[in-house]
XYZ file of C-alpha atoms in Angstrom:
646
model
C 136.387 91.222 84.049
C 139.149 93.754 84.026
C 141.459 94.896 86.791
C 139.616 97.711 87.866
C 136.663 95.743 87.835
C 138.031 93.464 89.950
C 139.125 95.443 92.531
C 136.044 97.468 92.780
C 134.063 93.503 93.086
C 136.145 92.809 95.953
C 135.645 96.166 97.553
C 131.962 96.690 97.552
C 131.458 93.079 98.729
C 133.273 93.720 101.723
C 131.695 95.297 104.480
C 134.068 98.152 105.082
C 137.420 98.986 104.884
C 139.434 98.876 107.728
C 139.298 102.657 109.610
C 143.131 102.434 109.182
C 142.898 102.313 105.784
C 140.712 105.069 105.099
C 143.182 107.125 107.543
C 146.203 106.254 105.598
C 144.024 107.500 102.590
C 143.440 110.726 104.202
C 147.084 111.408 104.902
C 148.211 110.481 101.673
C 145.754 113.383 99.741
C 147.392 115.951 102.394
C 150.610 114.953 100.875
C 149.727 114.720 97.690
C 147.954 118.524 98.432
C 150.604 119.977 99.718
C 152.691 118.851 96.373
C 150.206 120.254 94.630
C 149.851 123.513 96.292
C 154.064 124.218 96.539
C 154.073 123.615 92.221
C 150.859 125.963 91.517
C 152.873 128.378 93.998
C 156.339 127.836 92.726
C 157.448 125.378 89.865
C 157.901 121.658 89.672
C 162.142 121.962 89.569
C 161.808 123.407 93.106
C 159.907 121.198 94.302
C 162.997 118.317 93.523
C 165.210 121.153 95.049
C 164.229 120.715 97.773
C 162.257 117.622 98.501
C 163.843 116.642 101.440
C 162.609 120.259 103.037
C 159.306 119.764 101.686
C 158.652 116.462 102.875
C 159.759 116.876 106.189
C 157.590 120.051 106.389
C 154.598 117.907 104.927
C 154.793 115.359 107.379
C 155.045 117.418 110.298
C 151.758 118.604 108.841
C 149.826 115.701 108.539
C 151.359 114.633 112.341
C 149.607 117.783 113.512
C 146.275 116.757 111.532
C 145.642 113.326 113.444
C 144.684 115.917 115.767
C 141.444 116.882 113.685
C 140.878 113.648 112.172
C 141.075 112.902 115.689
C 138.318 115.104 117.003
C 135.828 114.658 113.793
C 136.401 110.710 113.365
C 136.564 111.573 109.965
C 137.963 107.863 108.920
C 135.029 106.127 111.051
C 132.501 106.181 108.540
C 132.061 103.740 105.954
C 133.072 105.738 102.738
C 130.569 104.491 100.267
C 127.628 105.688 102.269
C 128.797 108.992 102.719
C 126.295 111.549 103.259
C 126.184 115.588 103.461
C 127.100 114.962 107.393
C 130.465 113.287 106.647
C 131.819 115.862 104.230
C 130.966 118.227 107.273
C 132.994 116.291 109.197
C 136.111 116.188 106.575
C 135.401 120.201 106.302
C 135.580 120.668 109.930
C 138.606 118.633 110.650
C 140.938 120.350 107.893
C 140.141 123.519 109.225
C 140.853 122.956 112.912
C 144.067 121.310 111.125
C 144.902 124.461 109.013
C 144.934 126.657 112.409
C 146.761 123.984 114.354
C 149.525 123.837 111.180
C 149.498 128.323 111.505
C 149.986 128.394 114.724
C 152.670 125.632 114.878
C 154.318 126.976 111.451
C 156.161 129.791 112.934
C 158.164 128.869 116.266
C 159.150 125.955 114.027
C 160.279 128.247 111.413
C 163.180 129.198 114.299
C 163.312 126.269 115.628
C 164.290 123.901 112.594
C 166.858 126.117 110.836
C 164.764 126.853 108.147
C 163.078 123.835 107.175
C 160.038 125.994 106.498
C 161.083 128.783 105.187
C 159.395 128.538 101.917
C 156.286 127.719 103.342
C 153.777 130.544 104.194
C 150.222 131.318 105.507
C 149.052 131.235 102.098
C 150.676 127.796 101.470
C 148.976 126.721 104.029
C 145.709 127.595 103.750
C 145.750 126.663 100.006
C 146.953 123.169 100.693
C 143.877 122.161 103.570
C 141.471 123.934 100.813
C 142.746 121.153 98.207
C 143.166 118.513 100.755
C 139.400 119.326 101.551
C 138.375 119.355 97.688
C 139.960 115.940 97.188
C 138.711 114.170 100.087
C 135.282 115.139 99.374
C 135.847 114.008 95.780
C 136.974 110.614 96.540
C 134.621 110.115 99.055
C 131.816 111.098 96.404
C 133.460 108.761 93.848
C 133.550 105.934 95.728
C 129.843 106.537 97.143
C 129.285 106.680 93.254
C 130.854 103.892 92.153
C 129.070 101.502 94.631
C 125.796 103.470 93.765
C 126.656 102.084 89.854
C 128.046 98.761 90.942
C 125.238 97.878 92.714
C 122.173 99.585 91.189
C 119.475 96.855 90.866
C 118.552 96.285 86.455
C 114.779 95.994 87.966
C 114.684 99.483 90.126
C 111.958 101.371 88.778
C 112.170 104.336 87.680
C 109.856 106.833 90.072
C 108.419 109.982 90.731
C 107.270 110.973 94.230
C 104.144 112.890 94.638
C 104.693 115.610 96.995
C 107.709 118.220 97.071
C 107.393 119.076 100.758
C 109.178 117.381 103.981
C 107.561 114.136 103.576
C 108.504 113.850 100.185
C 112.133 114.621 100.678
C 112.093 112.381 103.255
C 111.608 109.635 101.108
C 113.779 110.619 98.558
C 116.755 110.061 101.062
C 115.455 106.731 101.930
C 114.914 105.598 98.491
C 118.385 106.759 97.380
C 120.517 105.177 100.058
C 118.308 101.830 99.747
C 120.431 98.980 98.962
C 119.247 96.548 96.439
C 117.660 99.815 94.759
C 114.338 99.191 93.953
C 113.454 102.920 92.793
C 115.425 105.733 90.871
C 114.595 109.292 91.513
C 113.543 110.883 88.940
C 111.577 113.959 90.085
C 108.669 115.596 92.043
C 104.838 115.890 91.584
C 103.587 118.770 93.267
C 100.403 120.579 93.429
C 101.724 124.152 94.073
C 102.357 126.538 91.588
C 105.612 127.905 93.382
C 107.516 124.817 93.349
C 106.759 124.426 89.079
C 110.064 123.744 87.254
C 112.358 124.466 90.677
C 115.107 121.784 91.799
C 114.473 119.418 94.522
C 117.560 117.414 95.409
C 119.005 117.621 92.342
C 115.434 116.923 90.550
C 112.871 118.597 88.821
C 110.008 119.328 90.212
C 106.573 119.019 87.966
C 103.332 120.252 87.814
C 100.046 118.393 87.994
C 98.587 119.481 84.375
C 97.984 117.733 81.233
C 101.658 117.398 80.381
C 102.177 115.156 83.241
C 101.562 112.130 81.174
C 104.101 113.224 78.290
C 106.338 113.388 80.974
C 106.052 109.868 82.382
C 106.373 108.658 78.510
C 109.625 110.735 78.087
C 111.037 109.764 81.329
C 110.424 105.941 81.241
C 108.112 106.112 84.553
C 106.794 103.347 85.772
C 106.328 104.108 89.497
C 104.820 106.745 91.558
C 105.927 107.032 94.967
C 102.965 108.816 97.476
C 104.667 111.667 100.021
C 103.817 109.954 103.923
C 102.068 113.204 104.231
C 100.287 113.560 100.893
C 98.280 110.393 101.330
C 95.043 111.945 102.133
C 95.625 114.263 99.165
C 95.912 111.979 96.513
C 93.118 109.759 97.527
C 91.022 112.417 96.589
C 92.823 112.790 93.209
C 90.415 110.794 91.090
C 92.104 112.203 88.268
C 95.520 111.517 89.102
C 94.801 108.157 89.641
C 92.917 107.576 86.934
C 95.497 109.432 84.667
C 98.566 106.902 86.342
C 96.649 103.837 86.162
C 95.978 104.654 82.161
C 99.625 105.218 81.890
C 100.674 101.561 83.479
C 102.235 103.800 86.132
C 102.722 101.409 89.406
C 101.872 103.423 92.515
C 103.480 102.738 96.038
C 102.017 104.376 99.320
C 102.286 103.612 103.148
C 99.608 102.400 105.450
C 97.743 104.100 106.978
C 99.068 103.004 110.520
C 102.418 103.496 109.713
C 102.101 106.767 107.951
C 105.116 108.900 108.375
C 105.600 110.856 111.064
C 109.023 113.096 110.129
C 111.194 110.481 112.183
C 114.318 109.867 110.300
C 113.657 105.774 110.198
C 110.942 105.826 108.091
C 111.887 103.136 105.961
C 110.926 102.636 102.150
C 109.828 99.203 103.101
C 106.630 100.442 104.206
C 105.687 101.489 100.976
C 103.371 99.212 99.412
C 102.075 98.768 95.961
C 98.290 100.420 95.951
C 95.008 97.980 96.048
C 92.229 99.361 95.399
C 90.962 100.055 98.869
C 94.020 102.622 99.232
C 92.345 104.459 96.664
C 88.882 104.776 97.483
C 87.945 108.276 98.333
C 87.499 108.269 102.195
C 87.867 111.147 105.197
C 89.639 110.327 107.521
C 88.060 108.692 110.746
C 89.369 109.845 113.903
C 88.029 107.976 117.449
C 89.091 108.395 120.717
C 90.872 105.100 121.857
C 92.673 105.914 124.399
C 89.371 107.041 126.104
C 87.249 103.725 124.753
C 90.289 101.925 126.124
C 90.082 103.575 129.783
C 87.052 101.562 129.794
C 87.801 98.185 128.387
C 90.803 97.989 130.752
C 90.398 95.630 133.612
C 87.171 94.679 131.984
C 86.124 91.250 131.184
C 85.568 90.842 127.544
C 83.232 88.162 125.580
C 83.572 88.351 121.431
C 81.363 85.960 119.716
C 83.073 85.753 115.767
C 86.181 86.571 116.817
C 87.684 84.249 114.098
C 86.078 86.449 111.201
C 86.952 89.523 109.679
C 85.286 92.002 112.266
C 85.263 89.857 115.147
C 89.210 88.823 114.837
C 89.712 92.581 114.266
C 88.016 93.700 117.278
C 90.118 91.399 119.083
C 93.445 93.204 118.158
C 91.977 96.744 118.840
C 90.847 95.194 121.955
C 93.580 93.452 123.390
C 96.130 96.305 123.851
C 94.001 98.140 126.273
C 94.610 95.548 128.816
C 91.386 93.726 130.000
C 90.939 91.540 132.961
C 90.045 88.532 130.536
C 88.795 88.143 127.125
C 86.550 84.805 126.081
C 86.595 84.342 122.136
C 83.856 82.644 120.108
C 83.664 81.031 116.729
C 82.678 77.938 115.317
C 85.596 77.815 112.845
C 88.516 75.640 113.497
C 91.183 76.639 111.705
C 90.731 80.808 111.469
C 89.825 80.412 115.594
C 93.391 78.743 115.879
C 94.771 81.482 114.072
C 93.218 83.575 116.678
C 94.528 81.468 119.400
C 97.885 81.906 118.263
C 98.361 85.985 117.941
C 96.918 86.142 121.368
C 99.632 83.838 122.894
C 102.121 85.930 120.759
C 101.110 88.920 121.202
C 99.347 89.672 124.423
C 100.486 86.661 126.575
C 99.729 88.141 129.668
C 96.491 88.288 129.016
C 94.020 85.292 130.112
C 92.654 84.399 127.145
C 90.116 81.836 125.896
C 89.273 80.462 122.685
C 86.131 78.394 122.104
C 85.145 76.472 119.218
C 81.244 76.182 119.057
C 78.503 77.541 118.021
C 75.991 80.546 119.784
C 73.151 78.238 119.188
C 74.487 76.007 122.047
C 72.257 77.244 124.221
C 73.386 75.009 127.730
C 77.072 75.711 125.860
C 76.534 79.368 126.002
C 74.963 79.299 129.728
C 77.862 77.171 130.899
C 80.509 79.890 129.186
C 78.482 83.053 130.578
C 78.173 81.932 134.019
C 82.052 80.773 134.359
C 83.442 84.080 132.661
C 80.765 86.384 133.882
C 81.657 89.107 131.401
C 81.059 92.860 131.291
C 80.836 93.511 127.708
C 79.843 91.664 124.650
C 80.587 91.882 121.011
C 78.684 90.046 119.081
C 79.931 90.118 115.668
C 78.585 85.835 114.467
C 76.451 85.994 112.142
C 75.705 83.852 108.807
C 75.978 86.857 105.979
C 76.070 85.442 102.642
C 73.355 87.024 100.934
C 72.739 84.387 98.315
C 72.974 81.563 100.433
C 70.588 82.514 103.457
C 68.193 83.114 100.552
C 68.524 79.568 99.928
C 68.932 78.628 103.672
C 65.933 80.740 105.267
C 65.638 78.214 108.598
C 69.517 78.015 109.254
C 69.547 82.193 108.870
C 66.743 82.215 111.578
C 68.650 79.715 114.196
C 72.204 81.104 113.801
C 71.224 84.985 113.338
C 67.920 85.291 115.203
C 67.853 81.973 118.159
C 71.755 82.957 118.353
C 71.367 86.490 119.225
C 68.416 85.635 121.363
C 70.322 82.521 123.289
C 72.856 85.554 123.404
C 71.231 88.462 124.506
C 69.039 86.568 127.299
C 72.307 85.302 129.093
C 73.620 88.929 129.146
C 70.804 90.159 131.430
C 70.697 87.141 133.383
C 74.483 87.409 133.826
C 74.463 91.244 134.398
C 76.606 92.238 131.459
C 76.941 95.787 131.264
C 77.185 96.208 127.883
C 75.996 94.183 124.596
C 76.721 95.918 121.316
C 75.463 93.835 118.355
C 77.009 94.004 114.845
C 74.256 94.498 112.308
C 74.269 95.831 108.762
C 72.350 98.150 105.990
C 70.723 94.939 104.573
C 68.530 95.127 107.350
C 66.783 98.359 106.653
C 63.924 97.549 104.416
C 65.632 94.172 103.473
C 64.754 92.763 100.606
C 66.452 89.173 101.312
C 66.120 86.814 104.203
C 69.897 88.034 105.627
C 68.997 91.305 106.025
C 65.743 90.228 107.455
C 67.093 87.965 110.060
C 69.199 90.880 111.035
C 66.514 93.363 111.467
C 64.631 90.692 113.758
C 67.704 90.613 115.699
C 68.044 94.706 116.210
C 64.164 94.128 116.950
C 64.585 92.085 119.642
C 67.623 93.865 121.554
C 65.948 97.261 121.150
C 62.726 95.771 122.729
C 64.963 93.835 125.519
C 66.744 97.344 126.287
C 63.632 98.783 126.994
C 62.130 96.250 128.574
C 60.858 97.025 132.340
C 59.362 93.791 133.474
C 61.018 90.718 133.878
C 61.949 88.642 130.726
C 62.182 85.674 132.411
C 63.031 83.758 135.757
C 66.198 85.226 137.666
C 66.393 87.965 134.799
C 66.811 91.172 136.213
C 67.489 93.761 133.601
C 70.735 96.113 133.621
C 71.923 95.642 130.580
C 72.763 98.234 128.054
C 72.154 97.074 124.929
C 73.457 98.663 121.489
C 73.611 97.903 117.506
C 75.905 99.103 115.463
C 74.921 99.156 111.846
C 77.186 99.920 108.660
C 78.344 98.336 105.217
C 80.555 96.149 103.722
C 83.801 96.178 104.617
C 87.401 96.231 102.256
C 88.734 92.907 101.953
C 86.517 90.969 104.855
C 86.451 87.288 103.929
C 83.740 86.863 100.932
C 83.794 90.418 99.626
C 84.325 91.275 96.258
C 87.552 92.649 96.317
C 89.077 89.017 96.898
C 86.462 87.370 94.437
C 87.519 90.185 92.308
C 91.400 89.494 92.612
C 90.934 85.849 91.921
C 89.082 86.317 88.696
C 91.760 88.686 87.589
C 94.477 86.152 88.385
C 92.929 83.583 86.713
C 92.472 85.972 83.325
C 88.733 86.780 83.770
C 85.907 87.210 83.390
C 85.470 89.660 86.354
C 81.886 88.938 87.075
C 79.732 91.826 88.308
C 75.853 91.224 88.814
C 74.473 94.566 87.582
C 75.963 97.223 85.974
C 74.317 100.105 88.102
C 74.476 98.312 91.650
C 76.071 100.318 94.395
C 77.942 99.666 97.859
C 79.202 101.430 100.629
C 82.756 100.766 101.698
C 84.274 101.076 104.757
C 87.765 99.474 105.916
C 87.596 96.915 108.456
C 89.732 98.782 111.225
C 87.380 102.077 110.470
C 84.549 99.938 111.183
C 85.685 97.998 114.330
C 86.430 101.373 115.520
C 83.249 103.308 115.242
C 81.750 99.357 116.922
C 83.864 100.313 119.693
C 83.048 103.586 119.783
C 79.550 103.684 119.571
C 79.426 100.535 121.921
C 81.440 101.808 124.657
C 79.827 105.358 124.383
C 75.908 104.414 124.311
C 73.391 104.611 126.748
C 71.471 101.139 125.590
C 68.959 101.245 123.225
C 69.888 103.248 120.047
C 70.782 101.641 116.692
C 73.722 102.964 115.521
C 74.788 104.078 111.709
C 77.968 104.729 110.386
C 78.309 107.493 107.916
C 79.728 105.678 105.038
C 81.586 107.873 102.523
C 80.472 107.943 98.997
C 78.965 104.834 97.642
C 80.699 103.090 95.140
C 79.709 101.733 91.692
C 80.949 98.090 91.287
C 81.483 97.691 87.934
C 83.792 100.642 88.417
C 85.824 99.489 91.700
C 86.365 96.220 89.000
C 87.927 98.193 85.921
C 89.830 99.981 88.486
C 91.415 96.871 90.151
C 91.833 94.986 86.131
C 93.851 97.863 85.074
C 95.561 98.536 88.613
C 96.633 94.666 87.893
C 98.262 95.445 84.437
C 96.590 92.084 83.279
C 95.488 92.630 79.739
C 92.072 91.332 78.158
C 90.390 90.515 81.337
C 86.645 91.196 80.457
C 83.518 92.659 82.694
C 80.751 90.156 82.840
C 77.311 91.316 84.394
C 75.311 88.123 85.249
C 72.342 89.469 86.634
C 70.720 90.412 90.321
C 71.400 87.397 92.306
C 68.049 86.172 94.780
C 67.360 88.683 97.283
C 69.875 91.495 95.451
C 69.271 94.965 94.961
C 70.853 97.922 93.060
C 71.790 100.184 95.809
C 72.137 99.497 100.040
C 70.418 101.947 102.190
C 71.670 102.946 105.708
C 68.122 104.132 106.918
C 64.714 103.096 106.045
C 61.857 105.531 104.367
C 60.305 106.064 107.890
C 63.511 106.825 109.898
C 65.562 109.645 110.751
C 68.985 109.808 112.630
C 70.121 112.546 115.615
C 73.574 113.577 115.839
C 75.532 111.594 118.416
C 79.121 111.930 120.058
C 80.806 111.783 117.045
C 80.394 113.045 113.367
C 80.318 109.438 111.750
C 78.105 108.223 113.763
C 74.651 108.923 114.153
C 71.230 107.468 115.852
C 68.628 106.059 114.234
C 65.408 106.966 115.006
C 62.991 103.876 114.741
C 60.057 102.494 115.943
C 59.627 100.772 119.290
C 58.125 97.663 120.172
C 56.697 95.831 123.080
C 59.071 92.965 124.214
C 56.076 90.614 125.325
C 54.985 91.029 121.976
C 58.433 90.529 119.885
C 59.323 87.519 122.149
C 56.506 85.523 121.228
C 56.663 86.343 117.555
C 60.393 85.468 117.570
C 59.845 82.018 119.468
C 57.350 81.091 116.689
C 59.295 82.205 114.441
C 62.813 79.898 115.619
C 60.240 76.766 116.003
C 58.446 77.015 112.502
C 62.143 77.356 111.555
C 63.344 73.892 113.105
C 60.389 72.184 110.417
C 62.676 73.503 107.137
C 59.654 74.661 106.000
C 61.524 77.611 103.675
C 57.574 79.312 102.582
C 56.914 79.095 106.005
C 59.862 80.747 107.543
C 60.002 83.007 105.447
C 56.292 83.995 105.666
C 56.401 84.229 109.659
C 59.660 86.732 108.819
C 57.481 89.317 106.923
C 54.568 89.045 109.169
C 56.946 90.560 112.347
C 58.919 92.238 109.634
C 56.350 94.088 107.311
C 58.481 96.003 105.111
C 60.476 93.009 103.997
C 59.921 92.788 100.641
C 61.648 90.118 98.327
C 63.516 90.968 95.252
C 64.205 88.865 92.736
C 63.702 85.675 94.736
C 60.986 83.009 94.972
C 60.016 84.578 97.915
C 58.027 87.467 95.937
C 55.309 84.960 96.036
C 54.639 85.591 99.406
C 54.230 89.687 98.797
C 51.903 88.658 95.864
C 49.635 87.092 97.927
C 49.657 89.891 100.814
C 49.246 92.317 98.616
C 45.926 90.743 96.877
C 44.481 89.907 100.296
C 44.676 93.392 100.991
């Protein structure tokens, strides 16, 4: 390595220079300026003529401009992160210097016999100009130098969509980020009147069909999202799809931590896209600071708090302070995990976390009358599709005996509130999951409205409430995971039909609009989320292969699995909704049913379900459920037969 090299090495590894040292620098340019001023004014054999004048001139000068280096702390900063601020500084300080020097120049004109004799205003004020010149130029060199010397081989080269504060924001950020991981090279912008213009030194370009050429040309291989343009470019199918054909990698911040025009937004929140971030979705606002006026002080019972709803609930929960909060879940490990956050995060909050299962019934007595809670949210449920269909008896006594065990406590206890997590397979199911959930809304509706007494030392207070939605982004067995695993392994990314259609909702939407609608209804109503747009899966997987950048990974349709069909529905033929408190949420309008009735179907149900007798179980399920009809599934049997007794 050369010299120079060297030197520059040692520099930039160090983590400043002394303040001394950058002082010292500063004095030396006001000599060397006033040098250069007195030859561009007179002629280099004067200045040897009188050198001793000059000099002692020159340093009375630079005495006189500790005063403004003083004032401005203009050697404080750490040179090779200079910024527009600093040279403001430098600019400031000279000039306060220049007037101090005028004013000074003349009663020591008498005073010193001369010494400045050849020295004028105009000397002056020329030689603070060039001072100012040159120590904004080696300020900028060195800032450049570092910016050269340390510039990371794998930064990628990026464009930032937006050309607005947000966006310029960023740009900062991503400039004076050390390793860099991103090079500005321009602005995407939707607006006609910022087409072709300069932003930061960049060019600004247009959404059209030239952007592509443009990302060729420039080498692009990352797009940067504006904090403030996120909403925007979500609904950009186009864009996206035009980014993703180009290999473009695209970076964009949660939605938590989206930008709010603080100066520490840091380009460590950006994250590389998945494919929920670019699923077109509104925006879902909720009022939690009002569902959290009532949650506070309150004692708090989550049953499946180790799962992806349940465990979510518990962090939207837990901030709002309540009295107590009793967590449920029958597995280990995740419930640990649970157990953990809670003593890290909220440790001032009593908190317990069982392991065991809601069928327990004397378990579930013991833990409702010690903890006497006010609300309940009971998000445990068995929800694998494929494998209740092959597990019709265990779907009955987890999902239906569960939520009974469950619900019957909660008026015997005097629970306020019970909201029950449910889900679109349960409106005209056509598998044993969604049937066992439908049972379930059955039986708290009819409980809800029940006037009589259930049972001994029942007394009936309780407000009960079902929330019903989706699937949700990335809970644990979805197919966004399945989906990334089959990528990473190089395919085949397995799809079951190539028309079939979900709704998609993100976890922390959902768990919202469950507290929500929980907190906010008057007992009784069954609850559905508006969903968005549904979403064609073969499509969400070509999206996530090429949003991968893996290469030859294949789409393989295998078929409806048991109890599958093509498209969920939110409410059944017969039903109708009424607006509620809040536009993505509305009330299903279904049919009631006696409780006397629904309780003695359900507790034959739960004991023909104790035999294993799958036929059996399964036929009791479409007697108290009568629009349950199979599909694809050795259950379609049982329809036959109804049908040609009828």
């Amino acid at each position: 390595m050369n010299p120079f090299g060297k030197v520059l090495r040692w520099y930039f590894h160090k983590e400043s220079l002394p303040y001394w040292c950058v002082f010292i620098a500063d004095c030396l340019v006001l000599l060397g300026s006033g040098l250069i001023t007195y030859w561009m004014l007179h002629s280099a054999s004067e200045i040897l003529a009188h050198a001793e004048k000059l000099l002692s001139a020159l340093g009375v000068y630079i005495a006189l401009s500790v005063v403004g280096f003083r004032i401005f702390h203009t050697y404080s900063g750490i040179i090779r992160y200079s910024s527009f601020v600093d040279l403001q500084k430098v600019a400031y300080a000279n000039f306060v210097n220049m007037l101090l020097v005028i004013l000074v120049h003349y009663p020591m004109l008498i005073m010193t016999e001369g010494i400045f004799e050849s020295l004028n205003t105009r000397f002056i004020v020329a030689m603070y100009i060039i001072a100012t010149l040159l120590m904004w130029a080696y300020r900028i060199l060195i800032k450049t130098l570092f910016e050269l010397s340390t510039s990371d081989q794998l930064a990628k080269r990026a464009l930032i969509y937006g050309a607005q504060e947000g966006a310029v924001g960023l740009a900062k950020n991503i400039r004076s980020q050390r390793p860099a991981k991103f090079i500005l090279k321009g602005f995407i912008a939707h607006e006609k009147q910022y087409r072709n213009h300069l932003l930061l030194g960049e060019k600004v370009y247009d959404i059209d069909e030239h952007l592509q050429d443009i990302i060729k040309e420039k080498a692009i291989n990352a797009v940067l999202i504006s904090p403030l343009r996120n909403k925007d470019f979500r609904a950009d199918t186009k864009l996206q799809d035009m980014l993703i054909e180009a290999g473009v990698k695209i970076f964009m911040t949660e939605e938590a931590k989206e930008w709010t025009g603080d100066d520490d937004f840091s380009p460590s929140q950006l994250h590389e896209v998945s494919v929920e971030d670019l699923l077109p979705r509104e925006e879902i606002k909720v009022d939690m600071m009002s569902i959290g006026r009532q949650l506070a002080g309150k004692r708090i019972l989550i049953t499946g708090s180790a799962g992806s709803i349940g465990s979510e609930m518990v962090r939207q929960i837990a901030p709002y302070k309540p009295s107590a909060m009793m967590l449920i879940d029958q597995a280990e490990t995740p419930q640990h995990d649970i157990r953990l956050m809670m003593a890290k995060r909220w440790p001032d909050i009593p908190c317990e976390t069982v392991v065991t299962s809601i069928c327990k019934e004397q378990r579930m007595e013991d833990i409702f009358s010690a903890f006497r809670p006010d609300y309940v949210f009971h998000a445990a449920a068995y929800k694998h599709v494929p494998m209740m269909e092959n597990n019709p008896s265990e779907a009955i006594q987890n999902n239906v005996y569960g939520t009974k065990v469950l619900a019957d406590l909660a008026v015997k206890y005097g629970v306020k509130k019970f909201v029950m997590v449910s889900t679109d397979k349960a409106v005209n199911p056509t598998n044993v999951m969604g049937c066992s959930k439908r049972i379930c809304e059955i039986y708290v509706q009819a409980l809800n409205h029940y006037k009589g007494e259930p049972s001994a030392q029942m007394s009936n207070h309780t407000q009960f409430v079902t929330t019903r939605f989706g699937n949700v982004l990335g809970s644990n067995g979805s197919v966004i995971p399945l989906f990334q695993e089959q990528i990473k392994k190089g395919g085949p990314v397995t799809v079951t039909h190539p028309d079939i259609i979900r709704f998609f909702m993100l976890i922390p939407e959902a768990c919202k609009l469950v507290l929500e609608a929980g907190t906010k209804g008057n007992g009784g109503e069954i609850f559905v989320f508006d969903m968005g747009k549904p979403v064609r899966i073969a499509d969400l997987a070509a999206r996530m292969i090429k949003l991968s950048g893996a290469k030859g990974v294949e789409i393989k349709y295998t078929g409806l699995r048991a109890g599958e069909k093509l498209y969920e529905e939110v409410l059944g033929e017969q039903e109708n909704t009424k607006p509620s408190f809040h536009e993505k949420i509305r009330i299903a309008k279904v049919r009631q049913y006696d409780y006397a009735t629904v309780a003695k179907e359900i507790d034959e149900l739960i004991e023909i379900s104790r035999h294993y007798d799958d036929m059996a179980t399964v036929k009791k399920m479409k007697e108290i459920v009568p629009e349950y009809k199979s599909n694809n599934s050795i259950y379609e049997q049982l329809d036959k037969k109804v049908k040609s007794e009828e």
